[in-house]
PDB file of C-alpha atoms in Angstrom:
ATOM      1  CA  MET A   1     135.849 187.696 142.177  1.00 89.00           C
ATOM      2  CA  LYS A   2     132.152 186.807 141.774  1.00 94.00           C
ATOM      3  CA  ARG A   3     130.985 190.150 143.208  1.00 95.00           C
ATOM      4  CA  PHE A   4     133.410 192.074 140.972  1.00 96.00           C
ATOM      5  CA  PHE A   5     132.161 190.144 137.911  1.00 96.00           C
ATOM      6  CA  ASP A   6     128.519 190.787 138.901  1.00 97.00           C
ATOM      7  CA  LEU A   7     129.118 194.492 139.387  1.00 96.00           C
ATOM      8  CA  CYS A   8     131.012 194.985 136.112  1.00 96.00           C
ATOM      9  CA  LEU A   9     128.599 192.904 134.025  1.00 95.00           C
ATOM     10  CA  SER A  10     125.469 194.470 135.522  1.00 96.00           C
ATOM     11  CA  LEU A  11     126.728 198.038 134.986  1.00 96.00           C
ATOM     12  CA  PHE A  12     127.694 197.166 131.416  1.00 96.00           C
ATOM     13  CA  ALA A  13     124.298 195.498 130.829  1.00 95.00           C
ATOM     14  CA  LEU A  14     122.469 198.533 132.230  1.00 95.00           C
ATOM     15  CA  LEU A  15     124.305 200.786 129.776  1.00 96.00           C
ATOM     16  CA  VAL A  16     123.752 198.502 126.784  1.00 96.00           C
ATOM     17  CA  LEU A  17     120.133 197.769 127.672  1.00 96.00           C
ATOM     18  CA  LEU A  18     119.123 201.287 128.699  1.00 96.00           C
ATOM     19  CA  LEU A  19     117.024 201.896 125.569  1.00 96.00           C
ATOM     20  CA  PRO A  20     115.157 198.536 125.739  1.00 95.00           C
ATOM     21  CA  ILE A  21     114.574 199.083 129.471  1.00 96.00           C
ATOM     22  CA  LEU A  22     113.048 202.503 128.801  1.00 97.00           C
ATOM     23  CA  LEU A  23     110.948 201.104 125.949  1.00 96.00           C
ATOM     24  CA  VAL A  24     109.580 198.268 128.098  1.00 96.00           C
ATOM     25  CA  ALA A  25     108.847 200.735 130.913  1.00 97.00           C
ATOM     26  CA  LEU A  26     106.898 202.911 128.484  1.00 97.00           C
ATOM     27  CA  LEU A  27     104.937 199.919 127.125  1.00 96.00           C
ATOM     28  CA  VAL A  28     104.020 198.763 130.644  1.00 96.00           C
ATOM     29  CA  ARG A  29     102.924 202.299 131.548  1.00 96.00           C
ATOM     30  CA  ILE A  30     100.658 202.824 128.516  1.00 96.00           C
ATOM     31  CA  THR A  31      99.079 199.339 128.459  1.00 95.00           C
ATOM     32  CA  SER A  32      98.028 198.917 132.085  1.00 93.00           C
ATOM     33  CA  VAL A  33      97.071 200.796 135.229  1.00 93.00           C
ATOM     34  CA  GLY A  34      99.566 200.863 138.087  1.00 94.00           C
ATOM     35  CA  PRO A  35     103.275 201.258 138.659  1.00 96.00           C
ATOM     36  CA  VAL A  36     105.777 200.177 135.999  1.00 97.00           C
ATOM     37  CA  ILE A  37     107.935 198.335 138.513  1.00 97.00           C
ATOM     38  CA  TYR A  38     106.611 195.732 140.930  1.00 94.00           C
ATOM     39  CA  TRP A  39     108.712 195.387 144.088  1.00 95.00           C
ATOM     40  CA  SER A  40     108.394 191.834 145.331  1.00 92.00           C
ATOM     41  CA  ASP A  41     109.393 190.704 148.829  1.00 94.00           C
ATOM     42  CA  ARG A  42     111.945 187.958 148.226  1.00 96.00           C
ATOM     43  CA  VAL A  43     114.177 185.761 150.339  1.00 97.00           C
ATOM     44  CA  GLY A  44     117.856 186.558 149.950  1.00 97.00           C
ATOM     45  CA  ARG A  45     121.090 185.251 151.390  1.00 97.00           C
ATOM     46  CA  ASN A  46     120.672 183.741 154.874  1.00 98.00           C
ATOM     47  CA  ASN A  47     116.884 184.002 154.460  1.00 97.00           C
ATOM     48  CA  LYS A  48     116.850 187.800 154.766  1.00 98.00           C
ATOM     49  CA  ILE A  49     113.983 189.549 152.977  1.00 97.00           C
ATOM     50  CA  PHE A  50     114.801 192.099 150.285  1.00 97.00           C
ATOM     51  CA  LYS A  51     112.764 193.989 147.692  1.00 97.00           C
ATOM     52  CA  MET A  52     113.278 192.609 144.164  1.00 97.00           C
ATOM     53  CA  PRO A  53     112.151 194.756 141.215  1.00 98.00           C
ATOM     54  CA  LYS A  54     110.460 193.396 138.112  1.00 96.00           C
ATOM     55  CA  PHE A  55     108.522 195.025 135.331  1.00 97.00           C
ATOM     56  CA  ARG A  56     104.898 194.551 136.325  1.00 95.00           C
ATOM     57  CA  THR A  57     103.275 191.765 134.326  1.00 92.00           C
ATOM     58  CA  MET A  58     100.218 191.195 136.511  1.00 91.00           C
ATOM     59  CA  ARG A  59      97.294 193.463 137.357  1.00 91.00           C
ATOM     60  CA  VAL A  60      97.570 195.427 140.594  1.00 89.00           C
ATOM     61  CA  ASP A  61      94.763 193.357 142.208  1.00 85.00           C
ATOM     62  CA  THR A  62      96.665 190.048 141.821  1.00 85.00           C
ATOM     63  CA  PRO A  63      97.180 188.131 145.098  1.00 78.00           C
ATOM     64  CA  ALA A  64     100.823 188.094 146.312  1.00 75.00           C
ATOM     65  CA  ILE A  65     101.411 184.373 145.782  1.00 74.00           C
ATOM     66  CA  ALA A  66     103.429 182.353 143.295  1.00 72.00           C
ATOM     67  CA  THR A  67     101.814 182.498 139.854  1.00 76.00           C
ATOM     68  CA  HIS A  68     101.424 178.713 139.642  1.00 72.00           C
ATOM     69  CA  LEU A  69      99.239 178.814 142.786  1.00 73.00           C
ATOM     70  CA  LEU A  70      96.628 181.098 141.182  1.00 78.00           C
ATOM     71  CA  ASP A  71      93.461 179.381 139.938  1.00 79.00           C
ATOM     72  CA  ASN A  72      93.642 181.119 136.563  1.00 82.00           C
ATOM     73  CA  PRO A  73      96.911 183.099 136.254  1.00 80.00           C
ATOM     74  CA  ASP A  74      96.121 184.271 132.716  1.00 82.00           C
ATOM     75  CA  GLN A  75      93.182 186.364 133.978  1.00 85.00           C
ATOM     76  CA  PHE A  76      95.638 188.505 135.975  1.00 87.00           C
ATOM     77  CA  LEU A  77      98.169 189.140 133.187  1.00 90.00           C
ATOM     78  CA  THR A  78      98.500 192.661 131.838  1.00 92.00           C
ATOM     79  CA  PRO A  79      98.324 193.140 128.043  1.00 92.00           C
ATOM     80  CA  MET A  80     102.167 193.012 127.927  1.00 92.00           C
ATOM     81  CA  GLY A  81     102.500 190.446 130.736  1.00 91.00           C
ATOM     82  CA  SER A  82     102.690 187.229 128.747  1.00 89.00           C
ATOM     83  CA  PHE A  83     105.203 188.655 126.269  1.00 92.00           C
ATOM     84  CA  LEU A  84     107.394 190.114 129.026  1.00 93.00           C
ATOM     85  CA  ARG A  85     107.441 186.814 130.920  1.00 89.00           C
ATOM     86  CA  LYS A  86     108.125 184.615 127.883  1.00 87.00           C
ATOM     87  CA  SER A  87     110.926 186.924 126.738  1.00 87.00           C
ATOM     88  CA  SER A  88     112.197 187.380 130.336  1.00 88.00           C
ATOM     89  CA  LEU A  89     112.230 191.136 129.765  1.00 93.00           C
ATOM     90  CA  ASP A  90     110.315 191.508 133.044  1.00 94.00           C
ATOM     91  CA  GLU A  91     113.555 190.501 134.805  1.00 94.00           C
ATOM     92  CA  LEU A  92     115.649 193.451 133.521  1.00 96.00           C
ATOM     93  CA  PRO A  93     115.108 195.651 136.609  1.00 97.00           C
ATOM     94  CA  GLN A  94     116.850 192.963 138.658  1.00 97.00           C
ATOM     95  CA  LEU A  95     120.104 194.328 137.283  1.00 97.00           C
ATOM     96  CA  TRP A  96     119.574 196.966 139.989  1.00 96.00           C
ATOM     97  CA  SER A  97     119.446 194.213 142.635  1.00 97.00           C
ATOM     98  CA  ILE A  98     122.760 192.882 141.328  1.00 98.00           C
ATOM     99  CA  VAL A  99     124.386 196.331 141.473  1.00 97.00           C
ATOM    100  CA  HIS A 100     122.942 196.793 144.967  1.00 96.00           C
ATOM    101  CA  GLY A 101     124.340 193.409 146.092  1.00 96.00           C
ATOM    102  CA  ASP A 102     121.042 191.687 146.940  1.00 97.00           C
ATOM    103  CA  MET A 103     121.453 189.345 143.969  1.00 98.00           C
ATOM    104  CA  SER A 104     124.097 187.819 141.738  1.00 97.00           C
ATOM    105  CA  PHE A 105     123.889 186.892 138.069  1.00 97.00           C
ATOM    106  CA  VAL A 106     123.969 183.197 138.987  1.00 97.00           C
ATOM    107  CA  GLY A 107     122.518 181.542 142.070  1.00 97.00           C
ATOM    108  CA  PRO A 108     119.234 180.036 143.197  1.00 96.00           C
ATOM    109  CA  ARG A 109     116.262 182.188 142.137  1.00 95.00           C
ATOM    110  CA  PRO A 110     115.020 184.185 145.138  1.00 96.00           C
ATOM    111  CA  ALA A 111     111.949 182.620 146.726  1.00 93.00           C
ATOM    112  CA  LEU A 112     108.825 184.619 147.427  1.00 91.00           C
ATOM    113  CA  PHE A 113     108.572 185.522 151.126  1.00 91.00           C
ATOM    114  CA  ASN A 114     105.632 183.110 151.533  1.00 89.00           C
ATOM    115  CA  GLN A 115     107.073 180.041 149.759  1.00 91.00           C
ATOM    116  CA  ASP A 116     107.660 178.273 153.068  1.00 93.00           C
ATOM    117  CA  ASP A 117     108.192 174.831 151.517  1.00 94.00           C
ATOM    118  CA  LEU A 118     110.961 176.123 149.214  1.00 95.00           C
ATOM    119  CA  ILE A 119     112.598 178.209 151.966  1.00 96.00           C
ATOM    120  CA  THR A 120     112.556 175.276 154.414  1.00 97.00           C
ATOM    121  CA  LEU A 121     114.123 172.842 151.922  1.00 97.00           C
ATOM    122  CA  ARG A 122     116.792 175.338 150.859  1.00 97.00           C
ATOM    123  CA  THR A 123     117.665 175.954 154.503  1.00 97.00           C
ATOM    124  CA  GLN A 124     117.835 172.204 155.139  1.00 97.00           C
ATOM    125  CA  TYR A 125     120.342 171.778 152.279  1.00 97.00           C
ATOM    126  CA  GLY A 126     122.347 174.926 153.100  1.00 97.00           C
ATOM    127  CA  VAL A 127     121.347 176.643 149.855  1.00 97.00           C
ATOM    128  CA  HIS A 128     120.075 179.653 151.848  1.00 97.00           C
ATOM    129  CA  LYS A 129     123.726 180.684 152.355  1.00 97.00           C
ATOM    130  CA  LEU A 130     124.047 181.559 148.650  1.00 97.00           C
ATOM    131  CA  VAL A 131     123.293 184.953 147.156  1.00 97.00           C
ATOM    132  CA  PRO A 132     120.190 184.480 144.968  1.00 98.00           C
ATOM    133  CA  GLY A 133     120.606 184.862 141.232  1.00 97.00           C
ATOM    134  CA  LEU A 134     119.007 186.322 138.150  1.00 96.00           C
ATOM    135  CA  THR A 135     119.455 182.837 136.724  1.00 95.00           C
ATOM    136  CA  GLY A 136     120.622 179.537 138.102  1.00 96.00           C
ATOM    137  CA  TRP A 137     121.225 175.856 137.538  1.00 96.00           C
ATOM    138  CA  ALA A 138     117.545 175.067 138.177  1.00 94.00           C
ATOM    139  CA  GLN A 139     116.455 177.724 135.647  1.00 91.00           C
ATOM    140  CA  VAL A 140     118.472 176.180 132.831  1.00 93.00           C
ATOM    141  CA  ASN A 141     117.217 172.705 133.793  1.00 92.00           C
ATOM    142  CA  GLY A 142     113.471 173.284 133.802  1.00 85.00           C
ATOM    143  CA  ARG A 143     112.639 176.714 135.250  1.00 74.00           C
ATOM    144  CA  ASP A 144     108.912 176.943 136.123  1.00 71.00           C
ATOM    145  CA  GLU A 145     108.272 173.321 135.199  1.00 79.00           C
ATOM    146  CA  LEU A 146     110.290 171.856 138.095  1.00 87.00           C
ATOM    147  CA  PRO A 147     108.717 170.659 141.333  1.00 91.00           C
ATOM    148  CA  ILE A 148     110.218 172.315 144.413  1.00 93.00           C
ATOM    149  CA  PRO A 149     112.261 169.299 145.643  1.00 95.00           C
ATOM    150  CA  GLU A 150     113.899 169.033 142.195  1.00 96.00           C
ATOM    151  CA  LYS A 151     114.651 172.779 142.175  1.00 95.00           C
ATOM    152  CA  VAL A 152     116.342 172.529 145.571  1.00 96.00           C
ATOM    153  CA  LYS A 153     118.324 169.460 144.457  1.00 97.00           C
ATOM    154  CA  LEU A 154     119.641 171.433 141.472  1.00 97.00           C
ATOM    155  CA  ASP A 155     120.364 174.470 143.688  1.00 97.00           C
ATOM    156  CA  ALA A 156     122.371 172.192 146.017  1.00 97.00           C
ATOM    157  CA  GLU A 157     124.258 170.768 143.010  1.00 97.00           C
ATOM    158  CA  TYR A 158     125.160 174.307 141.976  1.00 97.00           C
ATOM    159  CA  MET A 159     126.327 175.091 145.507  1.00 97.00           C
ATOM    160  CA  GLN A 160     128.703 172.107 145.378  1.00 96.00           C
ATOM    161  CA  GLN A 161     130.011 172.839 141.861  1.00 95.00           C
ATOM    162  CA  GLN A 162     130.009 176.633 141.751  1.00 94.00           C
ATOM    163  CA  SER A 163     132.899 178.247 139.941  1.00 95.00           C
ATOM    164  CA  PHE A 164     133.474 181.084 137.500  1.00 95.00           C
ATOM    165  CA  LEU A 165     133.306 178.655 134.545  1.00 96.00           C
ATOM    166  CA  THR A 166     130.085 177.107 135.848  1.00 96.00           C
ATOM    167  CA  ASP A 167     128.560 180.591 136.114  1.00 97.00           C
ATOM    168  CA  ILE A 168     129.613 181.420 132.532  1.00 96.00           C
ATOM    169  CA  LYS A 169     128.075 178.138 131.337  1.00 97.00           C
ATOM    170  CA  ILE A 170     124.789 178.905 133.148  1.00 97.00           C
ATOM    171  CA  ILE A 171     124.661 182.449 131.730  1.00 95.00           C
ATOM    172  CA  PHE A 172     125.203 181.067 128.210  1.00 95.00           C
ATOM    173  CA  LEU A 173     122.535 178.368 128.689  1.00 95.00           C
ATOM    174  CA  THR A 174     120.158 181.031 130.032  1.00 92.00           C
ATOM    175  CA  PHE A 175     120.463 183.041 126.815  1.00 89.00           C
ATOM    176  CA  VAL A 176     119.645 179.907 124.808  1.00 90.00           C
ATOM    177  CA  LYS A 177     116.605 179.120 127.004  1.00 85.00           C
ATOM    178  CA  VAL A 178     115.342 182.718 126.877  1.00 83.00           C
ATOM    179  CA  LEU A 179     115.672 182.880 123.087  1.00 83.00           C
ATOM    180  CA  ARG A 180     113.606 179.685 122.849  1.00 79.00           C
ATOM    181  CA  SER A 181     111.160 180.739 125.618  1.00 70.00           C
ATOM    182  CA  GLU A 182     111.726 177.362 127.248  1.00 66.00           C
ATOM    183  CA  GLY A 183     110.400 176.542 130.694  1.00 56.00           C
ATOM    184  CA  VAL A 184     107.958 179.462 131.023  1.00 56.00           C
ATOM    185  CA  GLN A 185     104.428 178.477 131.981  1.00 53.00           C
ATOM    186  CA  HIS A 186     102.743 181.922 132.062  1.00 49.00           C
TER     187      HIS A 186
END
């Protein structure tokens, strides 16, 4: 049921959002040097690595580490980067990952390949068995502001309580958070 919902909703969203997606792609292209899409190595279900697309918000010379680990993340942002991150428009290409089956609409956010502390804790709590999501319980309860142990605790709570209604609730709360730009540090 979850996969069917993900597939239907992502195809519908791609159709509805086609014009904004093309507009954002054009803005990224004309405001910075480099590819429009950044393909990030992420940890998926059962800790398998997959390529996750995002609109590029950082310069091409940015180190491949979590943004919060950079000394001065703002120096690496593209002219559109801050806006795309605060509005979460940089996440739109992940609809492709949902269609492809690497991601779901709701689940734990996919860790970067080198976030060993997050990967280890998720594996310890069994969260690694879930398909990662575009949004999740941790995202609507703090997003970037949460320390890793708290994120994993919320991911484990979601794993225990997951249902279609819980997913609908998280998707609704995500829209509210995105509209308010809550929980975004950079």
